[in-house]
Short mmCIF file of C-alpha atoms and ligand atoms in Angstrom, two decimals:
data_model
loop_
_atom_site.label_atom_id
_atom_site.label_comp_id
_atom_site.label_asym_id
_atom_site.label_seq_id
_atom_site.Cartn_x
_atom_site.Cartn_y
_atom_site.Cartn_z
CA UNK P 325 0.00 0.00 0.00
CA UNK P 326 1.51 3.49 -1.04
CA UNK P 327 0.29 7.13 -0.23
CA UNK P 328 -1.01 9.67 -2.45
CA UNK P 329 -0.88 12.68 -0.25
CA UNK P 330 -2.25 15.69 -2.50
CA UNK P 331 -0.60 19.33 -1.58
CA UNK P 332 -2.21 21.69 -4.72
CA UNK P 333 -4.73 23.75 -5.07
CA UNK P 334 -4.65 27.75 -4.32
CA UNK P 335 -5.49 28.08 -1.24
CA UNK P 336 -8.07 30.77 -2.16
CA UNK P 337 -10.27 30.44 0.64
CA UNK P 338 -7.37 31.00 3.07
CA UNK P 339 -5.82 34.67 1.74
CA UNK P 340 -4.27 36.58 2.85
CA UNK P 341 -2.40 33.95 5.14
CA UNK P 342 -1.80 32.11 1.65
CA UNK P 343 -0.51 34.48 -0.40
CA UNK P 344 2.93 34.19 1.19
CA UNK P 345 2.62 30.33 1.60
CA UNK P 346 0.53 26.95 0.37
CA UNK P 347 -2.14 26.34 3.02
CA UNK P 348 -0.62 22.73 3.96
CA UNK P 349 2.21 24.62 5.69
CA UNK P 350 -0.48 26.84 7.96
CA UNK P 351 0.51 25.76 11.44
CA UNK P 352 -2.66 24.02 13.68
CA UNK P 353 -1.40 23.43 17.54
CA UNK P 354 2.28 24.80 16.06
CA UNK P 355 2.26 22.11 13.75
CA UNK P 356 1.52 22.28 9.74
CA UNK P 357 -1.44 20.64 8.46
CA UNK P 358 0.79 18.69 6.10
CA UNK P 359 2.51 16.43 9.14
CA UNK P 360 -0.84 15.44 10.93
CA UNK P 361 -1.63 13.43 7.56
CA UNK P 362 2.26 12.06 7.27
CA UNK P 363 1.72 10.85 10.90
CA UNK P 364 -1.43 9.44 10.05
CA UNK P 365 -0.02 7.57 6.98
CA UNK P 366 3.18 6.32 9.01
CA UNK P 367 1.00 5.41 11.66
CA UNK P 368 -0.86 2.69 9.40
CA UNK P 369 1.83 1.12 7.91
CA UNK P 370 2.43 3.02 4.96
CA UNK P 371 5.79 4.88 4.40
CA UNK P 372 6.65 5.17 0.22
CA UNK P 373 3.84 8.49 -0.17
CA UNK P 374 4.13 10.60 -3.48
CA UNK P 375 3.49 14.29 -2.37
CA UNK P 376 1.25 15.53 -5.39
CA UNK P 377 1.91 19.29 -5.39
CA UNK P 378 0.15 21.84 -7.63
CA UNK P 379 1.92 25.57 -9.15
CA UNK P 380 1.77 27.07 -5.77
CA UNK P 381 4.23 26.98 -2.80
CA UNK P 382 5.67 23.60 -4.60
CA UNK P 383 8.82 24.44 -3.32
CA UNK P 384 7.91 25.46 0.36
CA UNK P 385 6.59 22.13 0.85
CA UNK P 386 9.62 20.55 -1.03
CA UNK P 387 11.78 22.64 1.55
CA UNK P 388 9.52 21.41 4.77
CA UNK P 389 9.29 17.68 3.76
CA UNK P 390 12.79 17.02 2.30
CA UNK P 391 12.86 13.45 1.38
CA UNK P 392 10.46 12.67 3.98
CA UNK P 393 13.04 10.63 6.42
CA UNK P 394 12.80 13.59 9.27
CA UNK P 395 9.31 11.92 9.77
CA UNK P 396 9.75 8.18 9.12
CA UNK P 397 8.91 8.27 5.33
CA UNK P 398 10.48 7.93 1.66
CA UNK P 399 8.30 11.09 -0.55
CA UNK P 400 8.48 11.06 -4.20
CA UNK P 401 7.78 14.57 -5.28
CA UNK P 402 5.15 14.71 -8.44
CA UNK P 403 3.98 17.43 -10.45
CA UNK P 404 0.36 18.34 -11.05
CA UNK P 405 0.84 21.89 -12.11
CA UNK P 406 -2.79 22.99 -13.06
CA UNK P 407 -5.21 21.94 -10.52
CA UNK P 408 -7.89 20.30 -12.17
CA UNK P 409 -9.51 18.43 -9.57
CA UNK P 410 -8.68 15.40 -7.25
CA UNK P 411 -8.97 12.87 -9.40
CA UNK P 412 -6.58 14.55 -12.00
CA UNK P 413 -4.29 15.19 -9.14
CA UNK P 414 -4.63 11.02 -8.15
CA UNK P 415 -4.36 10.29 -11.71
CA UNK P 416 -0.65 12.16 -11.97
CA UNK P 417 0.25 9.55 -9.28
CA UNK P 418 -0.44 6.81 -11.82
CA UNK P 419 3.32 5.81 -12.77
CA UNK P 420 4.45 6.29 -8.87
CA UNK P 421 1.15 3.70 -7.79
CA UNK P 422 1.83 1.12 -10.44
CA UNK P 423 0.31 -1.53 -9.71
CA UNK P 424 -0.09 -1.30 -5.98
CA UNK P 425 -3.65 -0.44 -3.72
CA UNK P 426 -2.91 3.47 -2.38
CA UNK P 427 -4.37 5.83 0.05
CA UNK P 428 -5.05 9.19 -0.97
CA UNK P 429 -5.15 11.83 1.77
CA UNK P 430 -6.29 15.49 0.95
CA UNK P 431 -3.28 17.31 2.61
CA UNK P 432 -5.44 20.43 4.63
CA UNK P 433 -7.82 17.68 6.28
CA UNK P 434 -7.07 16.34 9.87
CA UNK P 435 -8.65 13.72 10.82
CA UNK P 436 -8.86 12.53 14.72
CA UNK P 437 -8.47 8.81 14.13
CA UNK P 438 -5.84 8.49 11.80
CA UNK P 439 -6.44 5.84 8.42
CA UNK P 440 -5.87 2.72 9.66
CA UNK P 441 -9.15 1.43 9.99
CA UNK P 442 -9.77 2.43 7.17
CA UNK P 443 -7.02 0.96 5.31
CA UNK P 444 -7.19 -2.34 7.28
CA UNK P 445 -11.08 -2.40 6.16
CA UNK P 446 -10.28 -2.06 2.63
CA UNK P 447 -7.26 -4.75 2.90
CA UNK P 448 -10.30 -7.31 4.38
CA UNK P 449 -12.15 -7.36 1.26
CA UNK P 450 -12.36 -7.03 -2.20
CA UNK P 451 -13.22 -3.45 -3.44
CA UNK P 452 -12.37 -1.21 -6.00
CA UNK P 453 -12.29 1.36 -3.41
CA UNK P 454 -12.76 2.27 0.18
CA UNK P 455 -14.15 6.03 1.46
CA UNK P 456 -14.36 7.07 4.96
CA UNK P 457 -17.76 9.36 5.35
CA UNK P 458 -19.16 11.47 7.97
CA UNK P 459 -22.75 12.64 8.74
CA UNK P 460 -22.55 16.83 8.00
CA UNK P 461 -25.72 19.22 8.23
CA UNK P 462 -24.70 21.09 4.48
CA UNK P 463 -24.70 17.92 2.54
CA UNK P 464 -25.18 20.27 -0.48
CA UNK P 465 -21.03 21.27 0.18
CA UNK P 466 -19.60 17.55 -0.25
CA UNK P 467 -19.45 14.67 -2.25
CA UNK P 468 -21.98 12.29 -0.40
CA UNK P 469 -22.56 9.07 -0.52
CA UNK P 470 -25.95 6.98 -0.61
CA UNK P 471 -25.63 3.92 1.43
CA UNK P 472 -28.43 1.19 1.73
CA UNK P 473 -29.26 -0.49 5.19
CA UNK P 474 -26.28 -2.91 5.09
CA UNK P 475 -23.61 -0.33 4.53
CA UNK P 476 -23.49 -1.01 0.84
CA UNK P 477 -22.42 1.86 -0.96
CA UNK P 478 -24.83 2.48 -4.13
CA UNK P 479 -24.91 5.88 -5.41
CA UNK P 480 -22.12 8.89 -5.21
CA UNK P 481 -22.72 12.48 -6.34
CA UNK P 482 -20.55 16.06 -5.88
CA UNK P 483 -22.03 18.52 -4.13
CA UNK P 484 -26.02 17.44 -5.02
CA UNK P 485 -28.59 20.13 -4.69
CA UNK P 486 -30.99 17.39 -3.64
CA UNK P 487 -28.62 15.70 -1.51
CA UNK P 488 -29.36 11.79 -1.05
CA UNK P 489 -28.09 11.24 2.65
CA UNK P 490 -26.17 13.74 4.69
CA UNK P 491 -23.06 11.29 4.83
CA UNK P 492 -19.93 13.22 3.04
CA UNK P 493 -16.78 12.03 1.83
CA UNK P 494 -14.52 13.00 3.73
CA UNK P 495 -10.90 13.81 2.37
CA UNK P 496 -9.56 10.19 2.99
CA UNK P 497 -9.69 7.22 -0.01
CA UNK P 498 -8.04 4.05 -0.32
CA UNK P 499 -8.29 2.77 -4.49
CA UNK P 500 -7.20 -0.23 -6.32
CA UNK P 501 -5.13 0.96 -9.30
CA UNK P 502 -8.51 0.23 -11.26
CA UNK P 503 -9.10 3.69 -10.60
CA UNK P 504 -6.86 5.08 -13.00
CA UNK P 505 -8.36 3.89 -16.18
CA UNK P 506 -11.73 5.09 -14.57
CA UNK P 507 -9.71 8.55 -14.13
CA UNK P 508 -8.95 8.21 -18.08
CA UNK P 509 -12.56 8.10 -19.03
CA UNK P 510 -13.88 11.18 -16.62
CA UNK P 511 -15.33 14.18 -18.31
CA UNK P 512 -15.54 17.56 -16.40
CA UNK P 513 -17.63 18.33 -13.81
CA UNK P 514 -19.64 21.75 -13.71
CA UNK P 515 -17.11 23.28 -12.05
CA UNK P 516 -15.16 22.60 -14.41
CA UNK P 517 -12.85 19.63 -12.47
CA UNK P 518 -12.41 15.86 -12.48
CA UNK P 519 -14.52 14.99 -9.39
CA UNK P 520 -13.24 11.88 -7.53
CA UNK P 521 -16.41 11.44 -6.53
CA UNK P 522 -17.26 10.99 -10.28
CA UNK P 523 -14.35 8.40 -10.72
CA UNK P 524 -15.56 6.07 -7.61
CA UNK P 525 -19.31 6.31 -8.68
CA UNK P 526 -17.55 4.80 -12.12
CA UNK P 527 -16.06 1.91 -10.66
CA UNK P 528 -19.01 1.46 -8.77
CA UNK P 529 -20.76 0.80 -12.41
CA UNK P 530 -18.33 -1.17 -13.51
CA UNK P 531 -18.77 -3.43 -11.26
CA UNK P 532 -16.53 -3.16 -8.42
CA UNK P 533 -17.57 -3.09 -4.48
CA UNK P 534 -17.20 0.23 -2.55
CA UNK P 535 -15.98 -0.02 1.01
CA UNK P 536 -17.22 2.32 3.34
CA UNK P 537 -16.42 3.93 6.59
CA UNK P 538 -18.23 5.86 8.84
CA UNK P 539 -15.89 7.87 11.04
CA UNK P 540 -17.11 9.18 14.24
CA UNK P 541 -13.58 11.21 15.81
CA UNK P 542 -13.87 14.60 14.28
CA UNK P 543 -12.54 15.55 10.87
CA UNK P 544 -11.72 19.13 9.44
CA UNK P 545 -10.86 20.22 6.57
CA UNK P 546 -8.92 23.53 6.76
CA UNK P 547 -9.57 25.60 3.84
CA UNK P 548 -11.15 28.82 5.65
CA UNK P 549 -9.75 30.90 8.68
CA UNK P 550 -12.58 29.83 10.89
CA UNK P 551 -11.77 26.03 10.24
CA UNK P 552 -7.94 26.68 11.06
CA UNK P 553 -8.94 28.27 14.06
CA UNK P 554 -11.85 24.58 14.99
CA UNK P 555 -8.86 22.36 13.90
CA UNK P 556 -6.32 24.17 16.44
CA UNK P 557 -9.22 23.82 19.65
CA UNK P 558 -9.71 20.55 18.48
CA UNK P 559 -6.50 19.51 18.79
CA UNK P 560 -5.25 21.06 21.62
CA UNK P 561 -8.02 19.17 23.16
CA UNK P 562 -6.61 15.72 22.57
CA UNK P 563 -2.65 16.94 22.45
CA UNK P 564 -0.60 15.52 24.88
CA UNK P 565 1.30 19.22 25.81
CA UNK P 566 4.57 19.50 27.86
CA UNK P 567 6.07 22.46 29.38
CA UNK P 568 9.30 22.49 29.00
CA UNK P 569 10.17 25.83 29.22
CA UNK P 570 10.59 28.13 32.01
CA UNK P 571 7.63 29.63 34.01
CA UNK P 572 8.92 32.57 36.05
CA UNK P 573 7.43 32.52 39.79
CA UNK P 574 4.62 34.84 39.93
CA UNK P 575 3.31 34.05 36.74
CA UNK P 576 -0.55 32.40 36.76
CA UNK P 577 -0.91 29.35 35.16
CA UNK P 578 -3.81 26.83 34.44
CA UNK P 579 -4.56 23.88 32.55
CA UNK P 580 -2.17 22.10 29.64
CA UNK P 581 0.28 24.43 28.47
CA UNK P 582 2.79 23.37 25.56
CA UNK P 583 5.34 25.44 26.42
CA UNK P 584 8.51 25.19 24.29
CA UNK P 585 12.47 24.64 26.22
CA UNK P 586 12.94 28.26 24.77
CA UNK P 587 9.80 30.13 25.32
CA UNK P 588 9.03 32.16 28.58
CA UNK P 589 6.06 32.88 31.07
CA UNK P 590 7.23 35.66 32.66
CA UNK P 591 5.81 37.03 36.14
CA UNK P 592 2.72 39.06 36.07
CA UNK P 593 1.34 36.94 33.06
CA UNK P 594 -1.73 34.49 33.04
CA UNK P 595 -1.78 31.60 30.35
CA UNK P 596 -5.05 29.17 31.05
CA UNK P 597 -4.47 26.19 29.12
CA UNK P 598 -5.37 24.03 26.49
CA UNK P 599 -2.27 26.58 24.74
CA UNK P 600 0.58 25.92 22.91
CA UNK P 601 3.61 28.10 22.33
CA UNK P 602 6.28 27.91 20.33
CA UNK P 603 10.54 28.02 20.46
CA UNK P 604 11.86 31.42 21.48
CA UNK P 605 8.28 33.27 22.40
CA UNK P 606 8.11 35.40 25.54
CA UNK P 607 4.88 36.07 27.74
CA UNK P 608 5.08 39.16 29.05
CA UNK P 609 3.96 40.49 32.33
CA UNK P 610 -0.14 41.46 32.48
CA UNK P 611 -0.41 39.19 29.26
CA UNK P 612 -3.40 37.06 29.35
CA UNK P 613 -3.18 34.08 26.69
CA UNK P 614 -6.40 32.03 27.20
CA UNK P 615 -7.60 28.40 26.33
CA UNK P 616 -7.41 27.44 22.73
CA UNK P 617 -4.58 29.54 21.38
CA UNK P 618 -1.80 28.80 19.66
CA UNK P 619 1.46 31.06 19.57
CA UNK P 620 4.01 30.42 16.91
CA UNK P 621 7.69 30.91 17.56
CA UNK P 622 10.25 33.94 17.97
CA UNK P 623 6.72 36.33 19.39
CA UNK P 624 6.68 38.69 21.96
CA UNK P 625 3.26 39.14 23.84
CA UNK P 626 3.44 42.49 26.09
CA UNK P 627 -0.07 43.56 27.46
CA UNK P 628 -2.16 41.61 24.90
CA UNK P 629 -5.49 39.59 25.98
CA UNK P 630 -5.66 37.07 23.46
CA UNK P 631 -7.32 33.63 23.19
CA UNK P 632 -9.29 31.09 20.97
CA UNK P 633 -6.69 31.94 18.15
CA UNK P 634 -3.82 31.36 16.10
CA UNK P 635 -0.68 33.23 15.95
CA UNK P 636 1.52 31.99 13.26
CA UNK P 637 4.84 33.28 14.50
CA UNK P 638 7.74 36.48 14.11
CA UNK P 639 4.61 38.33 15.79
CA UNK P 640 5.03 41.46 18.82
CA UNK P 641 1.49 41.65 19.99
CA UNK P 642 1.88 44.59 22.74
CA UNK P 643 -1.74 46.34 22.02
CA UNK P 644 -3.77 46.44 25.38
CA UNK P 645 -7.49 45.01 24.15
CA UNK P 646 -8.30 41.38 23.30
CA UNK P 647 -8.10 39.69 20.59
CA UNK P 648 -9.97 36.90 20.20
CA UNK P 649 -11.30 34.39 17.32
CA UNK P 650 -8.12 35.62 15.23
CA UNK P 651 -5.67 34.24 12.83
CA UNK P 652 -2.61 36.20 12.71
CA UNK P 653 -0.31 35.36 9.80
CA UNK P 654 3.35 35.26 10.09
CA UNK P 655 5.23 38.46 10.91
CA UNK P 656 1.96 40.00 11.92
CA UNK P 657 2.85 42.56 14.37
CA UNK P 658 -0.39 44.25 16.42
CA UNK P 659 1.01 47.26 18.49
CA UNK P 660 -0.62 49.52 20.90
CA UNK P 661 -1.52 53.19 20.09
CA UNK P 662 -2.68 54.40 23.19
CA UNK P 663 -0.13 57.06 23.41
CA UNK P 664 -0.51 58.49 19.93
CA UNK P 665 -2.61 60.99 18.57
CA UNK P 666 -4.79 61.57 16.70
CA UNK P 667 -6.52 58.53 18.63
CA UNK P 668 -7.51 55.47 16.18
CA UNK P 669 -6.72 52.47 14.90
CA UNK P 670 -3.59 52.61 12.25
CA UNK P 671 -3.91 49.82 9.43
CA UNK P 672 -1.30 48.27 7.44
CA UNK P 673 -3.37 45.60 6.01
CA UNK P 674 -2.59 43.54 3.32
CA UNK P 675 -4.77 41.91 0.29
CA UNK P 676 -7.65 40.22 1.26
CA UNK P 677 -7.09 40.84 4.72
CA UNK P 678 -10.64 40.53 7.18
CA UNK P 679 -10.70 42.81 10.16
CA UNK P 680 -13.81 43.04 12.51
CA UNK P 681 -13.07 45.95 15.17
C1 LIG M 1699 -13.55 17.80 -2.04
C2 LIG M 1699 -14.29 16.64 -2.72
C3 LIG M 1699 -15.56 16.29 -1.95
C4 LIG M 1699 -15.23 16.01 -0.50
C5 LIG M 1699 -14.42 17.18 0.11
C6 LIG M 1699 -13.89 16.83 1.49
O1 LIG M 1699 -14.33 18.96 -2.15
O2 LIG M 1699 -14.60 17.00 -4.05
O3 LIG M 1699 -16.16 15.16 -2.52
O4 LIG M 1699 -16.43 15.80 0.22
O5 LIG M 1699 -13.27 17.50 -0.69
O6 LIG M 1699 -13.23 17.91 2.08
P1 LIG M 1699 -13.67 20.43 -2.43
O7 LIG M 1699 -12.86 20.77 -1.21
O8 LIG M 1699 -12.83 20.27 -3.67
O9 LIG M 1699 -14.83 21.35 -2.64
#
């Protein structure tokens, strides 16, 4: 069994965090997307994975992955250029698959329980394919499956307007390599991509069985702000978080705090955990970092309330109010103005920026 780990697309959804980097890299609990599905793949067995990567921030994720052995893993680097859709993405994978069964793993979903159920479901039987699906309440937004009584899978349709059940596919497939020549024979969709949706309802005509998955941990995927910001409470929730570096006497702390060997809580400040931050970050005194944020490395937090957010990193966050429900991307410095005049806010904000004051 190989890996298919797909790493294109534009990352529209997520600007202006991605116009200075692909949205696999953003950081969830100080940790890129990307290595939450490498883990997951190492964890079930599977270590060759081709990294399918698309025109934009190809080589950022070359430069973060190597040659894969920092995490366990041997990546093959392939080419997609255009994105076209997932199953033209899978279908570029064809000569590094050969003849072998594969798991493809969208690379900005995180998934609680890993794949190895799902891969050691697929291995059981006989099937074309295998999909892991999850009940949603906006069907309309996925590619959902119709399942009968018994778990047999019968129909499959992208994004339906009359949606058939509300169980989606979530971003997780296993395929025989029968897949490809139903890849061959796809025709656009109306959004003008090759749905792999469309390619697994085609094997499911021809003739093949369709293993299916329900999967009951939660699952995100992380193409919006808002979903960066679930995926980072959600797993500080479950993260097992150390603090290994220093927390000066008199500062207040609660709860599980990752806390870097180089970062500092200094006296005066009040961190209430689930939080993680990053190498070479300093809590300042009468900083209040509160449950569910993350703090990226080399930051300096002097007077700031923040919580329930992401801070990417290279950030000085000294303004006195709160932030809260925030992503800040990297370099993002917010300073206070309390001593200027004329009184107001000052905005440097870049394209595609989203400010609510
Ligand atoms: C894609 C798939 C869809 C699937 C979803 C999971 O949608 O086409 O079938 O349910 O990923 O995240 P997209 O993100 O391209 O809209």
């Amino acid at each position: 069994m190989k890996g298919v780990l797909l790493s294109g697309g534009t990352g529209s959804r997520l600007r202006p965090i991605t116009h200075t980097g692909p949205k696999q890299l953003v950081p969830v609990a100080n940790k890129p997307v990307i290595e939450y599905a490498i883990e997951d793949l190492r964890e079930a067995g599977i270590t060759e994975i081709g990294v399918v990567l698309g025109n934009k921030g190809r080589e950022e994720i070359q430069d973060f992955l190597g040659d894969g052995s920092a995490y366990g893993v041997d990546i093959t680097y392939i080419i997609q250029g255009n994105p076209l859709g997932l199953a033209h993405a899978a279908g570029c994978a064809r000569d590094f698959v050969g003849d072998d069964d594969f798991v493809m793993y969208l690379g900005d979903n995180i998934l609680k329980q890993g794949v190895t159920e799902l891969v050691e479901s697929f291995e059981a039987g006989d099937y074309g394919a295998g999909i892991a699906l999850q009940e949603v309440e906006n069907p309309e937004a996925f590619g959902i499956a119709d399942v009968d009584a018994d778990g047999t899978v019968t129909r499959l349709v992208e994004k339906p307007d009359d949606p058939p059940s509300n169980l989606a596919l979530i971003g997780m497939y296993v395929f025989s390599p029968a897949v490809f020549d139903a890849i061959d024979d796809l025709e656009p969709s109306w959004r003008g991509e090759l749905e792999i949706t469309d390619a697994i309802q085609s094997l499911l005509d021809d003739g093949y069985a369709i293993d299916s998955h329900v999967v009951t941990g939660w699952w995100k995927d992380t193409g919006k702000p808002e979903d960066i910001l679930e995926a980072n409470r959600l797993v500080l929730e479950d993260a097992a978080l150390e603090a290994e570096g220093e927390i000066e006497d008199g500062a207040e702390t609660r709860g599980r705090i990752g806390l870097a060997a180089s970062a500092t809580i200094e006296e005066g400040a009040v961190v209430r955990g689930p939080v993680s931050i990053a190498a070479n970050t300093t809590i300042e005194s009468g900083t209040y970092v509160g449950p569910y944020t993350s703090i990226g490395p080399n930051s300096t937090l002097s007077g700031v309330h923040i919580e329930n957010s992401v801070v990417i990193g290279d950030s000085t966050l000294t303004a006195s109010g709160r932030i809260v429900d925030s992503l800040l991307g990297r370099s993002a410095d917010v300073e206070s103005a309390d001593d200027l005049l004329p009184e107001g806010r000052r905005l440097v904000v870049g394209e595609n920026s989203n400010l609510k004051l």
